Amino acid sequence: MTTDKKPPSSSSLRGRMKKVRVKTGKKRTVSSARWLERQLNDPYVKQAQESGYRARSVFKILEIDDKVKAMKPGAIVVDLGSTPGSWTQVAVERVKSLASKGRVIATDILPMEPIPGSEFLQMDFTANDAVEKLLTLLDGKKADVVLSDMAANTTGQRSVDHINTVYLVELAWDFARQVLDKDGVFIAKVFQGGTEKNLLGQFKKAFTAVKHMKPAASRKESPELYVVCTGFKGESDSEG
Ligand SMILES: C[S@@+](CC[C@H](N)C(=O)[O-])C[C@H]1O[C@@H](n2cnc3c(N)ncnc32)[C@H](O)[C@@H]1O
C-alpha cells in the first residue's frame, strides 16, 4: 500500500540522480540492458517505489488529476487497464473508498494483486460481455470518472498499433458514455498526435471541455498522450 509520504512534483524529480550504467553480457541482451539501465536511471521509477506505488505511471494520473480534480471523495471511478494498479491506488486514496465513501472498480486482461478499497475484474475489455459485467458491478449506479490507460501490445508496425489503440479508446468511450453521470470525466490514453478526428468530434460534442495532456512522467520518445474530457453533458447529448 501507499505510504503517507507525498510524491514530489514531476518537475522536482528531474536531474537529481547519478546515472547508473548496465553492461551487456552472456545473460543480458543489448535491449534488456538498455531497458534495465533506463529503469535504474528513471527518477519516476525510484520515487514510485519509495512512495509505495506500483508503477511510475502513477505520476501521470497524479499530474492530470491535480489539474482536473476529477477524483473527489465519494466519487465512483472505473479504471480500465488497471494492472499493476498505481492508478487504482490513487483512485482509492482520492475517493476515500476505504472510509466507505466512493467506489473504485478496476479491470484488466491481466491479473492484479488486490488493492484494499477497490474491486477488480479480470477480463478482456474487447470481449462481448465486458461492458455487461461492469454494468452488473455498477448495479444501476452512474460513474463520476472513467479512466482508460489501456494500451495494446505494440507490434512495431505503426499503422497496426494505431488501429489497435484507437479501437481500445473507442470501446472505452462507448462504455463511458453509457455509465458516466452528468458532469462526469473521461480520461484515456491515446497515441500519435492525439485523438483520432472522428472520436475527437464526438468528445467535443459530449463534454464541455476536451484537451490533450502529456504529463511530465510520460517519456518524451513515447507517442503517448492523454485525452482529458470534463463536464459530460449526459448520454442523450453524446450520440453521434
Ligand atoms: C500501461 S498499463 C496500465 C498501467 C496502470 N494504469 C497503472 O498505473 O498501474 C496498460 C494495461 O492495459 C491492459 N490492457 C491492454 N489491452 C487490454 C484489453 N483488451 N483488456 C483489458 N486490459 C487491457 C494491459 O494488460 C496493461 O495492464
PDB file of N, CA and C in Angstrom, residues 77-117:
ATOM      1  N   VAL A  77     -15.302   5.584  -9.466  1.00  0.00           N
ATOM      2  CA  VAL A  77     -14.292   5.594 -10.532  1.00  0.00           C
ATOM      3  C   VAL A  77     -14.187   4.207 -11.149  1.00  0.00           C
ATOM      4  N   VAL A  78     -14.153   4.150 -12.474  1.00  0.00           N
ATOM      5  CA  VAL A  78     -13.874   2.886 -13.160  1.00  0.00           C
ATOM      6  C   VAL A  78     -12.527   3.036 -13.861  1.00  0.00           C
ATOM      7  N   ASP A  79     -11.613   2.115 -13.570  1.00  0.00           N
ATOM      8  CA  ASP A  79     -10.240   2.175 -14.072  1.00  0.00           C
ATOM      9  C   ASP A  79     -10.024   1.023 -15.061  1.00  0.00           C
ATOM     10  N   LEU A  80      -9.999   1.353 -16.361  1.00  0.00           N
ATOM     11  CA  LEU A  80      -9.855   0.325 -17.396  1.00  0.00           C
ATOM     12  C   LEU A  80      -8.379   0.138 -17.749  1.00  0.00           C
ATOM     13  N   GLY A  81      -7.903  -1.094 -17.719  1.00  0.00           N
ATOM     14  CA  GLY A  81      -6.480  -1.346 -17.977  1.00  0.00           C
ATOM     15  C   GLY A  81      -5.679  -0.957 -16.742  1.00  0.00           C
ATOM     16  N   SER A  82      -6.007  -1.582 -15.615  1.00  0.00           N
ATOM     17  CA  SER A  82      -5.534  -1.098 -14.310  1.00  0.00           C
ATOM     18  C   SER A  82      -4.225  -1.696 -13.814  1.00  0.00           C
ATOM     19  N   THR A  83      -3.841  -2.858 -14.326  1.00  0.00           N
ATOM     20  CA  THR A  83      -2.673  -3.583 -13.796  1.00  0.00           C
ATOM     21  C   THR A  83      -1.359  -2.868 -14.139  1.00  0.00           C
ATOM     22  N   PRO A  84      -0.401  -2.748 -13.249  1.00  0.00           N
ATOM     23  CA  PRO A  84      -0.314  -3.356 -11.921  1.00  0.00           C
ATOM     24  C   PRO A  84      -1.127  -2.655 -10.840  1.00  0.00           C
ATOM     25  N   GLY A  85      -1.580  -1.396 -11.070  1.00  0.00           N
ATOM     26  CA  GLY A  85      -2.537  -0.841 -10.105  1.00  0.00           C
ATOM     27  C   GLY A  85      -2.232   0.539  -9.547  1.00  0.00           C
ATOM     28  N   SER A  86      -1.270   1.248 -10.114  1.00  0.00           N
ATOM     29  CA  SER A  86      -0.938   2.536  -9.485  1.00  0.00           C
ATOM     30  C   SER A  86      -2.067   3.565  -9.639  1.00  0.00           C
ATOM     31  N   TRP A  87      -2.780   3.533 -10.759  1.00  0.00           N
ATOM     32  CA  TRP A  87      -3.889   4.485 -10.914  1.00  0.00           C
ATOM     33  C   TRP A  87      -5.009   4.109  -9.936  1.00  0.00           C
ATOM     34  N   THR A  88      -5.202   2.795  -9.751  1.00  0.00           N
ATOM     35  CA  THR A  88      -6.223   2.341  -8.796  1.00  0.00           C
ATOM     36  C   THR A  88      -5.859   2.805  -7.387  1.00  0.00           C
ATOM     37  N   GLN A  89      -4.561   2.727  -7.050  1.00  0.00           N
ATOM     38  CA  GLN A  89      -4.120   3.180  -5.718  1.00  0.00           C
ATOM     39  C   GLN A  89      -4.482   4.651  -5.512  1.00  0.00           C
ATOM     40  N   VAL A  90      -4.225   5.471  -6.536  1.00  0.00           N
ATOM     41  CA  VAL A  90      -4.535   6.902  -6.435  1.00  0.00           C
ATOM     42  C   VAL A  90      -6.051   7.100  -6.316  1.00  0.00           C
ATOM     43  N   ALA A  91      -6.806   6.352  -7.112  1.00  0.00           N
ATOM     44  CA  ALA A  91      -8.274   6.494  -7.069  1.00  0.00           C
ATOM     45  C   ALA A  91      -8.797   6.157  -5.673  1.00  0.00           C
ATOM     46  N   VAL A  92      -8.283   5.067  -5.080  1.00  0.00           N
ATOM     47  CA  VAL A  92      -8.718   4.656  -3.734  1.00  0.00           C
ATOM     48  C   VAL A  92      -8.431   5.768  -2.728  1.00  0.00           C
ATOM     49  N   GLU A  93      -7.235   6.341  -2.823  1.00  0.00           N
ATOM     50  CA  GLU A  93      -6.869   7.420  -1.888  1.00  0.00           C
ATOM     51  C   GLU A  93      -7.772   8.635  -2.068  1.00  0.00           C
ATOM     52  N   ARG A  94      -7.987   9.003  -3.340  1.00  0.00           N
ATOM     53  CA  ARG A  94      -8.693  10.271  -3.578  1.00  0.00           C
ATOM     54  C   ARG A  94     -10.194  10.182  -3.341  1.00  0.00           C
ATOM     55  N   VAL A  95     -10.804   9.056  -3.682  1.00  0.00           N
ATOM     56  CA  VAL A  95     -12.259   8.982  -3.455  1.00  0.00           C
ATOM     57  C   VAL A  95     -12.558   8.490  -2.038  1.00  0.00           C
ATOM     58  N   LYS A  96     -11.502   8.098  -1.331  1.00  0.00           N
ATOM     59  CA  LYS A  96     -11.599   7.632   0.062  1.00  0.00           C
ATOM     60  C   LYS A  96     -12.513   6.415   0.176  1.00  0.00           C
ATOM     61  N   SER A  97     -12.310   5.466  -0.723  1.00  0.00           N
ATOM     62  CA  SER A  97     -13.198   4.300  -0.724  1.00  0.00           C
ATOM     63  C   SER A  97     -12.966   3.401   0.485  1.00  0.00           C
ATOM     64  N   LEU A  98     -11.798   3.515   1.131  1.00  0.00           N
ATOM     65  CA  LEU A  98     -11.563   2.697   2.333  1.00  0.00           C
ATOM     66  C   LEU A  98     -12.377   3.202   3.520  1.00  0.00           C
ATOM     67  N   ALA A  99     -12.742   4.466   3.467  1.00  0.00           N
ATOM     68  CA  ALA A  99     -13.563   5.024   4.549  1.00  0.00           C
ATOM     69  C   ALA A  99     -15.039   4.913   4.158  1.00  0.00           C
ATOM     70  N   SER A 100     -15.331   3.938   3.324  1.00  0.00           N
ATOM     71  CA  SER A 100     -16.636   3.626   2.746  1.00  0.00           C
ATOM     72  C   SER A 100     -17.314   4.753   1.988  1.00  0.00           C
ATOM     73  N   LYS A 101     -16.539   5.719   1.575  1.00  0.00           N
ATOM     74  CA  LYS A 101     -17.082   6.711   0.639  1.00  0.00           C
ATOM     75  C   LYS A 101     -16.503   6.357  -0.722  1.00  0.00           C
ATOM     76  N   GLY A 102     -17.292   6.501  -1.731  1.00  0.00           N
ATOM     77  CA  GLY A 102     -16.756   6.277  -3.073  1.00  0.00           C
ATOM     78  C   GLY A 102     -16.496   4.813  -3.365  1.00  0.00           C
ATOM     79  N   ARG A 103     -16.252   4.560  -4.657  1.00  0.00           N
ATOM     80  CA  ARG A 103     -16.033   3.182  -5.115  1.00  0.00           C
ATOM     81  C   ARG A 103     -15.030   3.193  -6.240  1.00  0.00           C
ATOM     82  N   VAL A 104     -14.164   2.195  -6.244  1.00  0.00           N
ATOM     83  CA  VAL A 104     -13.204   2.089  -7.343  1.00  0.00           C
ATOM     84  C   VAL A 104     -13.323   0.689  -7.940  1.00  0.00           C
ATOM     85  N   ILE A 105     -13.684   0.651  -9.221  1.00  0.00           N
ATOM     86  CA  ILE A 105     -13.795  -0.626  -9.922  1.00  0.00           C
ATOM     87  C   ILE A 105     -12.679  -0.658 -10.959  1.00  0.00           C
ATOM     88  N   ALA A 106     -11.820  -1.663 -10.845  1.00  0.00           N
ATOM     89  CA  ALA A 106     -10.674  -1.759 -11.745  1.00  0.00           C
ATOM     90  C   ALA A 106     -10.798  -3.013 -12.584  1.00  0.00           C
ATOM     91  N   THR A 107     -10.281  -2.954 -13.812  1.00  0.00           N
ATOM     92  CA  THR A 107     -10.337  -4.138 -14.669  1.00  0.00           C
ATOM     93  C   THR A 107      -9.127  -4.198 -15.593  1.00  0.00           C
ATOM     94  N   ASP A 108      -8.686  -5.421 -15.849  1.00  0.00           N
ATOM     95  CA  ASP A 108      -7.551  -5.615 -16.755  1.00  0.00           C
ATOM     96  C   ASP A 108      -7.608  -7.041 -17.291  1.00  0.00           C
ATOM     97  N   ILE A 109      -6.980  -7.220 -18.433  1.00  0.00           N
ATOM     98  CA  ILE A 109      -6.891  -8.562 -19.020  1.00  0.00           C
ATOM     99  C   ILE A 109      -5.913  -9.418 -18.199  1.00  0.00           C
ATOM    100  N   LEU A 110      -4.994  -8.752 -17.515  1.00  0.00           N
ATOM    101  CA  LEU A 110      -4.006  -9.439 -16.678  1.00  0.00           C
ATOM    102  C   LEU A 110      -4.489  -9.455 -15.228  1.00  0.00           C
ATOM    103  N   PRO A 111      -3.952 -10.378 -14.435  1.00  0.00           N
ATOM    104  CA  PRO A 111      -4.332 -10.344 -13.012  1.00  0.00           C
ATOM    105  C   PRO A 111      -3.773  -9.108 -12.323  1.00  0.00           C
ATOM    106  N   MET A 112      -4.334  -8.763 -11.188  1.00  0.00           N
ATOM    107  CA  MET A 112      -3.794  -7.639 -10.410  1.00  0.00           C
ATOM    108  C   MET A 112      -3.824  -8.024  -8.933  1.00  0.00           C
ATOM    109  N   GLU A 113      -2.716  -7.771  -8.251  1.00  0.00           N
ATOM    110  CA  GLU A 113      -2.682  -8.005  -6.799  1.00  0.00           C
ATOM    111  C   GLU A 113      -3.764  -7.140  -6.160  1.00  0.00           C
ATOM    112  N   PRO A 114      -4.529  -7.674  -5.219  1.00  0.00           N
ATOM    113  CA  PRO A 114      -5.636  -6.889  -4.637  1.00  0.00           C
ATOM    114  C   PRO A 114      -5.184  -5.556  -4.040  1.00  0.00           C
ATOM    115  N   ILE A 115      -6.040  -4.561  -4.182  1.00  0.00           N
ATOM    116  CA  ILE A 115      -5.808  -3.243  -3.565  1.00  0.00           C
ATOM    117  C   ILE A 115      -7.019  -2.965  -2.680  1.00  0.00           C
ATOM    118  N   PRO A 116      -6.828  -2.955  -1.348  1.00  0.00           N
ATOM    119  CA  PRO A 116      -7.971  -2.712  -0.468  1.00  0.00           C
ATOM    120  C   PRO A 116      -8.671  -1.404  -0.841  1.00  0.00           C
ATOM    121  N   GLY A 117      -9.989  -1.469  -0.873  1.00  0.00           N
ATOM    122  CA  GLY A 117     -10.754  -0.271  -1.246  1.00  0.00           C
ATOM    123  C   GLY A 117     -11.150  -0.284  -2.710  1.00  0.00           C
TER     124      GLY A 117
END
